Amino acid sequence: MADKLETGLTRERAFELLKEYNEDPFHIQHGETLEGIMRYFAEREDPENVDFWGQVGLLHDLDWEKWQDDQLHTVKTAELLAEEGADPALAHSIQTHNSDLNTSLPKPEHVMERYLYACDELSGLIQAAILMRPSKSVMDFNVKSLKKKFKDKRFAAGCDRDVIRRGAEYLGIELDELFAITIEAMQAIAPDRDTFQAE
């Protein structure tokens, strides 16, 4: 992915959009978390396009709060982004993470899209696990603890473990490595703000 990618939106406008269509602090926080994770991986995989990767993460669930429908999810996002004059490539990359539930959407092919697919559910599982810990912090969290929570299907039952497994396959890495690098990414962005503290 050597080409320079442009979203057509400033980061400020992207964040305004997120807040315009999402009132629940959790949804806004989840977008910011994915933005940080995506920027972290872009720095090592595609440093020319850190901002693009970041906006893909920030806006990946733009439409979910208002249109909680698997067939509309990311389809409405594409419409909203088109109205904003965003580059269609932004919506395309976002739509790939819902391609399992809406098979008319593009599959994750680029490494950026594969990271989004792999880390979306996984970051939610990690955040749920962190909130159960005395520290409420990702900084003392590790792969061993995550593996226990991953195996316990009753814990954060809404987090689709199969999607997380497929995400590792898409990236061509073992599940343990995906766990390790996602925790690492979340630890790297945590000092910026209290992203992972309980409300």
mmCIF file of the C-alpha atoms, coordinates in Angstrom:
data_MODEL
# 
_entry.id   MODEL 
# 
loop_
_atom_site.group_PDB 
_atom_site.id 
_atom_site.type_symbol 
_atom_site.label_atom_id 
_atom_site.label_alt_id 
_atom_site.label_comp_id 
_atom_site.label_asym_id 
_atom_site.label_entity_id 
_atom_site.label_seq_id 
_atom_site.pdbx_PDB_ins_code 
_atom_site.Cartn_x 
_atom_site.Cartn_y 
_atom_site.Cartn_z 
_atom_site.occupancy 
_atom_site.B_iso_or_equiv 
_atom_site.pdbx_formal_charge 
_atom_site.auth_seq_id 
_atom_site.auth_comp_id 
_atom_site.auth_asym_id 
_atom_site.auth_atom_id 
_atom_site.pdbx_PDB_model_num 
ATOM 1   C CA . MET A 1 1   ? 0.000   0.000   0.000  1.00 0.00 ? 1   MET A CA 1 
ATOM 2   C CA . ALA A 1 2   ? 2.568   2.504   -1.135 1.00 0.00 ? 2   ALA A CA 1 
ATOM 3   C CA . ASP A 1 3   ? 0.031   4.986   -2.532 1.00 0.00 ? 3   ASP A CA 1 
ATOM 4   C CA . LYS A 1 4   ? -0.877  8.016   -0.440 1.00 0.00 ? 4   LYS A CA 1 
ATOM 5   C CA . LEU A 1 5   ? -4.498  7.692   0.639  1.00 0.00 ? 5   LEU A CA 1 
ATOM 6   C CA . GLU A 1 6   ? -6.690  10.697  1.429  1.00 0.00 ? 6   GLU A CA 1 
ATOM 7   C CA . THR A 1 7   ? -10.023 10.513  3.247  1.00 0.00 ? 7   THR A CA 1 
ATOM 8   C CA . GLY A 1 8   ? -11.243 13.910  2.098  1.00 0.00 ? 8   GLY A CA 1 
ATOM 9   C CA . LEU A 1 9   ? -12.083 14.770  5.723  1.00 0.00 ? 9   LEU A CA 1 
ATOM 10  C CA . THR A 1 10  ? -10.064 16.463  8.421  1.00 0.00 ? 10  THR A CA 1 
ATOM 11  C CA . ARG A 1 11  ? -9.694  14.494  11.643 1.00 0.00 ? 11  ARG A CA 1 
ATOM 12  C CA . GLU A 1 12  ? -11.687 17.252  13.376 1.00 0.00 ? 12  GLU A CA 1 
ATOM 13  C CA . ARG A 1 13  ? -14.614 16.866  10.975 1.00 0.00 ? 13  ARG A CA 1 
ATOM 14  C CA . ALA A 1 14  ? -14.485 13.072  11.264 1.00 0.00 ? 14  ALA A CA 1 
ATOM 15  C CA . PHE A 1 15  ? -14.730 13.344  15.049 1.00 0.00 ? 15  PHE A CA 1 
ATOM 16  C CA . GLU A 1 16  ? -17.597 15.849  14.785 1.00 0.00 ? 16  GLU A CA 1 
ATOM 17  C CA . LEU A 1 17  ? -19.449 13.354  12.595 1.00 0.00 ? 17  LEU A CA 1 
ATOM 18  C CA . LEU A 1 18  ? -18.896 10.590  15.127 1.00 0.00 ? 18  LEU A CA 1 
ATOM 19  C CA . LYS A 1 19  ? -20.385 12.772  17.873 1.00 0.00 ? 19  LYS A CA 1 
ATOM 20  C CA . GLU A 1 20  ? -23.217 13.916  15.612 1.00 0.00 ? 20  GLU A CA 1 
ATOM 21  C CA . TYR A 1 21  ? -24.478 10.371  15.097 1.00 0.00 ? 21  TYR A CA 1 
ATOM 22  C CA . ASN A 1 22  ? -23.461 8.867   18.446 1.00 0.00 ? 22  ASN A CA 1 
ATOM 23  C CA . GLU A 1 23  ? -24.504 10.096  21.880 1.00 0.00 ? 23  GLU A CA 1 
ATOM 24  C CA . ASP A 1 24  ? -23.501 7.075   23.959 1.00 0.00 ? 24  ASP A CA 1 
ATOM 25  C CA . PRO A 1 25  ? -20.033 7.781   25.430 1.00 0.00 ? 25  PRO A CA 1 
ATOM 26  C CA . PHE A 1 26  ? -19.159 4.092   24.974 1.00 0.00 ? 26  PHE A CA 1 
ATOM 27  C CA . HIS A 1 27  ? -19.627 4.298   21.198 1.00 0.00 ? 27  HIS A CA 1 
ATOM 28  C CA . ILE A 1 28  ? -17.523 7.445   20.956 1.00 0.00 ? 28  ILE A CA 1 
ATOM 29  C CA . GLN A 1 29  ? -14.847 5.878   23.152 1.00 0.00 ? 29  GLN A CA 1 
ATOM 30  C CA . HIS A 1 30  ? -14.875 2.697   21.046 1.00 0.00 ? 30  HIS A CA 1 
ATOM 31  C CA . GLY A 1 31  ? -14.318 4.774   17.899 1.00 0.00 ? 31  GLY A CA 1 
ATOM 32  C CA . GLU A 1 32  ? -11.414 6.620   19.520 1.00 0.00 ? 32  GLU A CA 1 
ATOM 33  C CA . THR A 1 33  ? -9.919  3.338   20.735 1.00 0.00 ? 33  THR A CA 1 
ATOM 34  C CA . LEU A 1 34  ? -10.055 1.818   17.258 1.00 0.00 ? 34  LEU A CA 1 
ATOM 35  C CA . GLU A 1 35  ? -8.584  5.018   15.832 1.00 0.00 ? 35  GLU A CA 1 
ATOM 36  C CA . GLY A 1 36  ? -5.620  4.696   18.190 1.00 0.00 ? 36  GLY A CA 1 
ATOM 37  C CA . ILE A 1 37  ? -5.143  1.008   17.475 1.00 0.00 ? 37  ILE A CA 1 
ATOM 38  C CA . MET A 1 38  ? -5.305  1.548   13.714 1.00 0.00 ? 38  MET A CA 1 
ATOM 39  C CA . ARG A 1 39  ? -2.837  4.435   13.848 1.00 0.00 ? 39  ARG A CA 1 
ATOM 40  C CA . TYR A 1 40  ? -0.492  2.261   15.919 1.00 0.00 ? 40  TYR A CA 1 
ATOM 41  C CA . PHE A 1 41  ? -0.472  -0.513  13.314 1.00 0.00 ? 41  PHE A CA 1 
ATOM 42  C CA . ALA A 1 42  ? -0.264  1.963   10.431 1.00 0.00 ? 42  ALA A CA 1 
ATOM 43  C CA . GLU A 1 43  ? 2.975   3.355   11.881 1.00 0.00 ? 43  GLU A CA 1 
ATOM 44  C CA . ARG A 1 44  ? 4.638   0.004   11.299 1.00 0.00 ? 44  ARG A CA 1 
ATOM 45  C CA . GLU A 1 45  ? 2.712   -1.307  8.279  1.00 0.00 ? 45  GLU A CA 1 
ATOM 46  C CA . ASP A 1 46  ? 1.893   1.757   6.182  1.00 0.00 ? 46  ASP A CA 1 
ATOM 47  C CA . PRO A 1 47  ? 3.449   4.926   7.660  1.00 0.00 ? 47  PRO A CA 1 
ATOM 48  C CA . GLU A 1 48  ? 2.433   7.054   4.672  1.00 0.00 ? 48  GLU A CA 1 
ATOM 49  C CA . ASN A 1 49  ? -1.224  6.560   5.542  1.00 0.00 ? 49  ASN A CA 1 
ATOM 50  C CA . VAL A 1 50  ? -1.487  6.792   9.318  1.00 0.00 ? 50  VAL A CA 1 
ATOM 51  C CA . ASP A 1 51  ? -4.260  9.406   9.152  1.00 0.00 ? 51  ASP A CA 1 
ATOM 52  C CA . PHE A 1 52  ? -6.321  7.334   6.708  1.00 0.00 ? 52  PHE A CA 1 
ATOM 53  C CA . TRP A 1 53  ? -6.038  4.208   8.888  1.00 0.00 ? 53  TRP A CA 1 
ATOM 54  C CA . GLY A 1 54  ? -6.976  6.323   11.904 1.00 0.00 ? 54  GLY A CA 1 
ATOM 55  C CA . GLN A 1 55  ? -10.177 7.643   10.340 1.00 0.00 ? 55  GLN A CA 1 
ATOM 56  C CA . VAL A 1 56  ? -11.159 4.130   9.237  1.00 0.00 ? 56  VAL A CA 1 
ATOM 57  C CA . GLY A 1 57  ? -10.955 3.138   12.904 1.00 0.00 ? 57  GLY A CA 1 
ATOM 58  C CA . LEU A 1 58  ? -12.634 6.286   14.219 1.00 0.00 ? 58  LEU A CA 1 
ATOM 59  C CA . LEU A 1 59  ? -15.641 6.044   11.884 1.00 0.00 ? 59  LEU A CA 1 
ATOM 60  C CA . HIS A 1 60  ? -16.012 2.266   11.527 1.00 0.00 ? 60  HIS A CA 1 
ATOM 61  C CA . ASP A 1 61  ? -19.227 2.208   13.606 1.00 0.00 ? 61  ASP A CA 1 
ATOM 62  C CA . LEU A 1 62  ? -20.468 5.692   12.658 1.00 0.00 ? 62  LEU A CA 1 
ATOM 63  C CA . ASP A 1 63  ? -23.988 4.489   11.840 1.00 0.00 ? 63  ASP A CA 1 
ATOM 64  C CA . TRP A 1 64  ? -24.436 1.756   14.461 1.00 0.00 ? 64  TRP A CA 1 
ATOM 65  C CA . GLU A 1 65  ? -26.138 3.762   17.220 1.00 0.00 ? 65  GLU A CA 1 
ATOM 66  C CA . LYS A 1 66  ? -28.865 5.143   14.946 1.00 0.00 ? 66  LYS A CA 1 
ATOM 67  C CA . TRP A 1 67  ? -29.290 2.169   12.599 1.00 0.00 ? 67  TRP A CA 1 
ATOM 68  C CA . GLN A 1 68  ? -28.661 -1.031  14.553 1.00 0.00 ? 68  GLN A CA 1 
ATOM 69  C CA . ASP A 1 69  ? -29.254 -3.327  11.629 1.00 0.00 ? 69  ASP A CA 1 
ATOM 70  C CA . ASP A 1 70  ? -26.683 -5.771  10.262 1.00 0.00 ? 70  ASP A CA 1 
ATOM 71  C CA . GLN A 1 71  ? -27.753 -5.136  6.665  1.00 0.00 ? 71  GLN A CA 1 
ATOM 72  C CA . LEU A 1 72  ? -27.670 -1.336  7.012  1.00 0.00 ? 72  LEU A CA 1 
ATOM 73  C CA . HIS A 1 73  ? -24.491 -1.198  9.119  1.00 0.00 ? 73  HIS A CA 1 
ATOM 74  C CA . THR A 1 74  ? -21.736 0.593   7.167  1.00 0.00 ? 74  THR A CA 1 
ATOM 75  C CA . VAL A 1 75  ? -24.151 1.065   4.224  1.00 0.00 ? 75  VAL A CA 1 
ATOM 76  C CA . LYS A 1 76  ? -25.570 4.135   5.974  1.00 0.00 ? 76  LYS A CA 1 
ATOM 77  C CA . THR A 1 77  ? -22.003 5.182   6.843  1.00 0.00 ? 77  THR A CA 1 
ATOM 78  C CA . ALA A 1 78  ? -21.141 5.200   3.140  1.00 0.00 ? 78  ALA A CA 1 
ATOM 79  C CA . GLU A 1 79  ? -24.139 7.461   2.459  1.00 0.00 ? 79  GLU A CA 1 
ATOM 80  C CA . LEU A 1 80  ? -23.218 9.834   5.286  1.00 0.00 ? 80  LEU A CA 1 
ATOM 81  C CA . LEU A 1 81  ? -19.587 10.018  4.143  1.00 0.00 ? 81  LEU A CA 1 
ATOM 82  C CA . ALA A 1 82  ? -20.609 10.618  0.525  1.00 0.00 ? 82  ALA A CA 1 
ATOM 83  C CA . GLU A 1 83  ? -22.729 13.575  1.701  1.00 0.00 ? 83  GLU A CA 1 
ATOM 84  C CA . GLU A 1 84  ? -19.608 14.936  3.398  1.00 0.00 ? 84  GLU A CA 1 
ATOM 85  C CA . GLY A 1 85  ? -17.590 14.634  0.195  1.00 0.00 ? 85  GLY A CA 1 
ATOM 86  C CA . ALA A 1 86  ? -15.278 11.985  1.643  1.00 0.00 ? 86  ALA A CA 1 
ATOM 87  C CA . ASP A 1 87  ? -13.238 9.793   -0.682 1.00 0.00 ? 87  ASP A CA 1 
ATOM 88  C CA . PRO A 1 88  ? -15.204 6.583   -1.446 1.00 0.00 ? 88  PRO A CA 1 
ATOM 89  C CA . ALA A 1 89  ? -12.094 4.591   -0.422 1.00 0.00 ? 89  ALA A CA 1 
ATOM 90  C CA . LEU A 1 90  ? -12.822 5.518   3.216  1.00 0.00 ? 90  LEU A CA 1 
ATOM 91  C CA . ALA A 1 91  ? -16.301 3.978   3.146  1.00 0.00 ? 91  ALA A CA 1 
ATOM 92  C CA . HIS A 1 92  ? -15.010 0.967   1.207  1.00 0.00 ? 92  HIS A CA 1 
ATOM 93  C CA . SER A 1 93  ? -12.438 0.149   3.876  1.00 0.00 ? 93  SER A CA 1 
ATOM 94  C CA . ILE A 1 94  ? -14.977 0.646   6.676  1.00 0.00 ? 94  ILE A CA 1 
ATOM 95  C CA . GLN A 1 95  ? -17.541 -1.598  4.976  1.00 0.00 ? 95  GLN A CA 1 
ATOM 96  C CA . THR A 1 96  ? -15.205 -4.578  4.879  1.00 0.00 ? 96  THR A CA 1 
ATOM 97  C CA . HIS A 1 97  ? -15.606 -5.210  8.614  1.00 0.00 ? 97  HIS A CA 1 
ATOM 98  C CA . ASN A 1 98  ? -19.323 -5.985  8.150  1.00 0.00 ? 98  ASN A CA 1 
ATOM 99  C CA . SER A 1 99  ? -18.893 -8.264  5.129  1.00 0.00 ? 99  SER A CA 1 
ATOM 100 C CA . ASP A 1 100 ? -19.696 -11.431 7.099  1.00 0.00 ? 100 ASP A CA 1 
ATOM 101 C CA . LEU A 1 101 ? -23.180 -10.170 7.983  1.00 0.00 ? 101 LEU A CA 1 
ATOM 102 C CA . ASN A 1 102 ? -23.872 -8.376  4.701  1.00 0.00 ? 102 ASN A CA 1 
ATOM 103 C CA . THR A 1 103 ? -22.308 -10.446 1.934  1.00 0.00 ? 103 THR A CA 1 
ATOM 104 C CA . SER A 1 104 ? -22.861 -7.709  -0.673 1.00 0.00 ? 104 SER A CA 1 
ATOM 105 C CA . LEU A 1 105 ? -20.129 -5.659  1.023  1.00 0.00 ? 105 LEU A CA 1 
ATOM 106 C CA . PRO A 1 106 ? -16.429 -5.909  0.090  1.00 0.00 ? 106 PRO A CA 1 
ATOM 107 C CA . LYS A 1 107 ? -14.247 -8.403  1.977  1.00 0.00 ? 107 LYS A CA 1 
ATOM 108 C CA . PRO A 1 108 ? -11.179 -7.223  3.890  1.00 0.00 ? 108 PRO A CA 1 
ATOM 109 C CA . GLU A 1 109 ? -8.320  -7.496  1.392  1.00 0.00 ? 109 GLU A CA 1 
ATOM 110 C CA . HIS A 1 110 ? -5.835  -4.761  2.285  1.00 0.00 ? 110 HIS A CA 1 
ATOM 111 C CA . VAL A 1 111 ? -3.784  -5.152  5.445  1.00 0.00 ? 111 VAL A CA 1 
ATOM 112 C CA . MET A 1 112 ? -5.518  -2.066  6.884  1.00 0.00 ? 112 MET A CA 1 
ATOM 113 C CA . GLU A 1 113 ? -8.927  -3.677  6.458  1.00 0.00 ? 113 GLU A CA 1 
ATOM 114 C CA . ARG A 1 114 ? -7.690  -6.908  7.989  1.00 0.00 ? 114 ARG A CA 1 
ATOM 115 C CA . TYR A 1 115 ? -6.436  -5.116  11.085 1.00 0.00 ? 115 TYR A CA 1 
ATOM 116 C CA . LEU A 1 116 ? -9.799  -3.375  11.444 1.00 0.00 ? 116 LEU A CA 1 
ATOM 117 C CA . TYR A 1 117 ? -11.611 -6.700  11.135 1.00 0.00 ? 117 TYR A CA 1 
ATOM 118 C CA . ALA A 1 118 ? -9.306  -8.433  13.609 1.00 0.00 ? 118 ALA A CA 1 
ATOM 119 C CA . CYS A 1 119 ? -9.156  -5.702  16.249 1.00 0.00 ? 119 CYS A CA 1 
ATOM 120 C CA . ASP A 1 120 ? -12.750 -4.467  16.380 1.00 0.00 ? 120 ASP A CA 1 
ATOM 121 C CA . GLU A 1 121 ? -14.237 -7.373  18.350 1.00 0.00 ? 121 GLU A CA 1 
ATOM 122 C CA . LEU A 1 122 ? -10.982 -8.123  20.134 1.00 0.00 ? 122 LEU A CA 1 
ATOM 123 C CA . SER A 1 123 ? -10.581 -4.612  21.528 1.00 0.00 ? 123 SER A CA 1 
ATOM 124 C CA . GLY A 1 124 ? -14.113 -4.843  22.915 1.00 0.00 ? 124 GLY A CA 1 
ATOM 125 C CA . LEU A 1 125 ? -13.264 -8.114  24.646 1.00 0.00 ? 125 LEU A CA 1 
ATOM 126 C CA . ILE A 1 126 ? -10.076 -6.600  26.082 1.00 0.00 ? 126 ILE A CA 1 
ATOM 127 C CA . GLN A 1 127 ? -11.932 -3.542  27.371 1.00 0.00 ? 127 GLN A CA 1 
ATOM 128 C CA . ALA A 1 128 ? -14.571 -5.734  29.027 1.00 0.00 ? 128 ALA A CA 1 
ATOM 129 C CA . ALA A 1 129 ? -11.818 -7.792  30.679 1.00 0.00 ? 129 ALA A CA 1 
ATOM 130 C CA . ILE A 1 130 ? -9.970  -4.687  31.874 1.00 0.00 ? 130 ILE A CA 1 
ATOM 131 C CA . LEU A 1 131 ? -13.074 -3.343  33.618 1.00 0.00 ? 131 LEU A CA 1 
ATOM 132 C CA . MET A 1 132 ? -13.177 -6.516  35.733 1.00 0.00 ? 132 MET A CA 1 
ATOM 133 C CA . ARG A 1 133 ? -9.662  -5.908  37.043 1.00 0.00 ? 133 ARG A CA 1 
ATOM 134 C CA . PRO A 1 134 ? -8.870  -3.958  40.236 1.00 0.00 ? 134 PRO A CA 1 
ATOM 135 C CA . SER A 1 135 ? -6.631  -1.530  38.328 1.00 0.00 ? 135 SER A CA 1 
ATOM 136 C CA . LYS A 1 136 ? -9.198  -0.906  35.541 1.00 0.00 ? 136 LYS A CA 1 
ATOM 137 C CA . SER A 1 137 ? -6.104  -0.428  33.381 1.00 0.00 ? 137 SER A CA 1 
ATOM 138 C CA . VAL A 1 138 ? -4.695  -2.090  30.276 1.00 0.00 ? 138 VAL A CA 1 
ATOM 139 C CA . MET A 1 139 ? -1.164  -1.405  31.479 1.00 0.00 ? 139 MET A CA 1 
ATOM 140 C CA . ASP A 1 140 ? -0.993  -4.516  33.686 1.00 0.00 ? 140 ASP A CA 1 
ATOM 141 C CA . PHE A 1 141 ? -3.048  -6.729  31.354 1.00 0.00 ? 141 PHE A CA 1 
ATOM 142 C CA . ASN A 1 142 ? -1.449  -9.684  29.551 1.00 0.00 ? 142 ASN A CA 1 
ATOM 143 C CA . VAL A 1 143 ? -2.057  -12.436 27.011 1.00 0.00 ? 143 VAL A CA 1 
ATOM 144 C CA . LYS A 1 144 ? -2.546  -15.123 29.665 1.00 0.00 ? 144 LYS A CA 1 
ATOM 145 C CA . SER A 1 145 ? -5.434  -13.179 31.230 1.00 0.00 ? 145 SER A CA 1 
ATOM 146 C CA . LEU A 1 146 ? -6.954  -12.510 27.814 1.00 0.00 ? 146 LEU A CA 1 
ATOM 147 C CA . LYS A 1 147 ? -6.804  -16.189 26.834 1.00 0.00 ? 147 LYS A CA 1 
ATOM 148 C CA . LYS A 1 148 ? -8.798  -17.107 29.952 1.00 0.00 ? 148 LYS A CA 1 
ATOM 149 C CA . LYS A 1 149 ? -11.511 -14.591 29.089 1.00 0.00 ? 149 LYS A CA 1 
ATOM 150 C CA . PHE A 1 150 ? -11.501 -15.650 25.436 1.00 0.00 ? 150 PHE A CA 1 
ATOM 151 C CA . LYS A 1 151 ? -12.117 -19.291 26.386 1.00 0.00 ? 151 LYS A CA 1 
ATOM 152 C CA . ASP A 1 152 ? -14.945 -18.392 28.768 1.00 0.00 ? 152 ASP A CA 1 
ATOM 153 C CA . LYS A 1 153 ? -17.842 -18.049 26.328 1.00 0.00 ? 153 LYS A CA 1 
ATOM 154 C CA . ARG A 1 154 ? -20.110 -16.629 29.042 1.00 0.00 ? 154 ARG A CA 1 
ATOM 155 C CA . PHE A 1 155 ? -17.780 -13.654 29.503 1.00 0.00 ? 155 PHE A CA 1 
ATOM 156 C CA . ALA A 1 156 ? -18.629 -10.773 27.129 1.00 0.00 ? 156 ALA A CA 1 
ATOM 157 C CA . ALA A 1 157 ? -20.847 -13.216 25.262 1.00 0.00 ? 157 ALA A CA 1 
ATOM 158 C CA . GLY A 1 158 ? -21.580 -10.599 22.600 1.00 0.00 ? 158 GLY A CA 1 
ATOM 159 C CA . CYS A 1 159 ? -17.950 -10.611 21.416 1.00 0.00 ? 159 CYS A CA 1 
ATOM 160 C CA . ASP A 1 160 ? -17.789 -13.006 18.477 1.00 0.00 ? 160 ASP A CA 1 
ATOM 161 C CA . ARG A 1 161 ? -14.797 -15.290 19.046 1.00 0.00 ? 161 ARG A CA 1 
ATOM 162 C CA . ASP A 1 162 ? -15.029 -16.693 15.503 1.00 0.00 ? 162 ASP A CA 1 
ATOM 163 C CA . VAL A 1 163 ? -14.549 -13.204 14.049 1.00 0.00 ? 163 VAL A CA 1 
ATOM 164 C CA . ILE A 1 164 ? -11.436 -12.774 16.204 1.00 0.00 ? 164 ILE A CA 1 
ATOM 165 C CA . ARG A 1 165 ? -10.083 -16.136 15.016 1.00 0.00 ? 165 ARG A CA 1 
ATOM 166 C CA . ARG A 1 166 ? -10.777 -15.235 11.383 1.00 0.00 ? 166 ARG A CA 1 
ATOM 167 C CA . GLY A 1 167 ? -9.065  -11.891 11.939 1.00 0.00 ? 167 GLY A CA 1 
ATOM 168 C CA . ALA A 1 168 ? -5.871  -13.671 12.949 1.00 0.00 ? 168 ALA A CA 1 
ATOM 169 C CA . GLU A 1 169 ? -6.171  -15.870 9.850  1.00 0.00 ? 169 GLU A CA 1 
ATOM 170 C CA . TYR A 1 170 ? -6.681  -12.800 7.620  1.00 0.00 ? 170 TYR A CA 1 
ATOM 171 C CA . LEU A 1 171 ? -3.464  -11.341 9.024  1.00 0.00 ? 171 LEU A CA 1 
ATOM 172 C CA . GLY A 1 172 ? -1.618  -14.657 8.701  1.00 0.00 ? 172 GLY A CA 1 
ATOM 173 C CA . ILE A 1 173 ? -0.671  -14.769 12.379 1.00 0.00 ? 173 ILE A CA 1 
ATOM 174 C CA . GLU A 1 174 ? -1.400  -17.020 15.344 1.00 0.00 ? 174 GLU A CA 1 
ATOM 175 C CA . LEU A 1 175 ? -4.202  -16.054 17.718 1.00 0.00 ? 175 LEU A CA 1 
ATOM 176 C CA . ASP A 1 176 ? -1.733  -15.536 20.584 1.00 0.00 ? 176 ASP A CA 1 
ATOM 177 C CA . GLU A 1 177 ? 0.228   -13.068 18.455 1.00 0.00 ? 177 GLU A CA 1 
ATOM 178 C CA . LEU A 1 178 ? -2.938  -11.136 17.610 1.00 0.00 ? 178 LEU A CA 1 
ATOM 179 C CA . PHE A 1 179 ? -3.712  -10.992 21.339 1.00 0.00 ? 179 PHE A CA 1 
ATOM 180 C CA . ALA A 1 180 ? -0.211  -9.759  22.128 1.00 0.00 ? 180 ALA A CA 1 
ATOM 181 C CA . ILE A 1 181 ? -0.011  -7.042  19.467 1.00 0.00 ? 181 ILE A CA 1 
ATOM 182 C CA . THR A 1 182 ? -3.520  -5.731  20.205 1.00 0.00 ? 182 THR A CA 1 
ATOM 183 C CA . ILE A 1 183 ? -2.773  -5.462  23.926 1.00 0.00 ? 183 ILE A CA 1 
ATOM 184 C CA . GLU A 1 184 ? 0.512   -3.769  22.981 1.00 0.00 ? 184 GLU A CA 1 
ATOM 185 C CA . ALA A 1 185 ? -1.360  -1.279  20.768 1.00 0.00 ? 185 ALA A CA 1 
ATOM 186 C CA . MET A 1 186 ? -3.870  -0.512  23.511 1.00 0.00 ? 186 MET A CA 1 
ATOM 187 C CA . GLN A 1 187 ? -1.075  -0.028  26.040 1.00 0.00 ? 187 GLN A CA 1 
ATOM 188 C CA . ALA A 1 188 ? 0.700   2.309   23.618 1.00 0.00 ? 188 ALA A CA 1 
ATOM 189 C CA . ILE A 1 189 ? -2.324  4.595   23.255 1.00 0.00 ? 189 ILE A CA 1 
ATOM 190 C CA . ALA A 1 190 ? -3.588  4.397   26.862 1.00 0.00 ? 190 ALA A CA 1 
ATOM 191 C CA . PRO A 1 191 ? -1.288  7.111   28.269 1.00 0.00 ? 191 PRO A CA 1 
ATOM 192 C CA . ASP A 1 192 ? -2.810  9.666   25.854 1.00 0.00 ? 192 ASP A CA 1 
ATOM 193 C CA . ARG A 1 193 ? -5.998  9.770   27.905 1.00 0.00 ? 193 ARG A CA 1 
ATOM 194 C CA . ASP A 1 194 ? -7.947  7.611   30.322 1.00 0.00 ? 194 ASP A CA 1 
ATOM 195 C CA . THR A 1 195 ? -9.467  5.584   27.499 1.00 0.00 ? 195 THR A CA 1 
ATOM 196 C CA . PHE A 1 196 ? -9.588  2.421   29.507 1.00 0.00 ? 196 PHE A CA 1 
ATOM 197 C CA . GLN A 1 197 ? -10.766 3.735   32.832 1.00 0.00 ? 197 GLN A CA 1 
ATOM 198 C CA . ALA A 1 198 ? -14.256 2.935   34.062 1.00 0.00 ? 198 ALA A CA 1 
ATOM 199 C CA . GLU A 1 199 ? -16.778 5.715   33.658 1.00 0.00 ? 199 GLU A CA 1 
# 
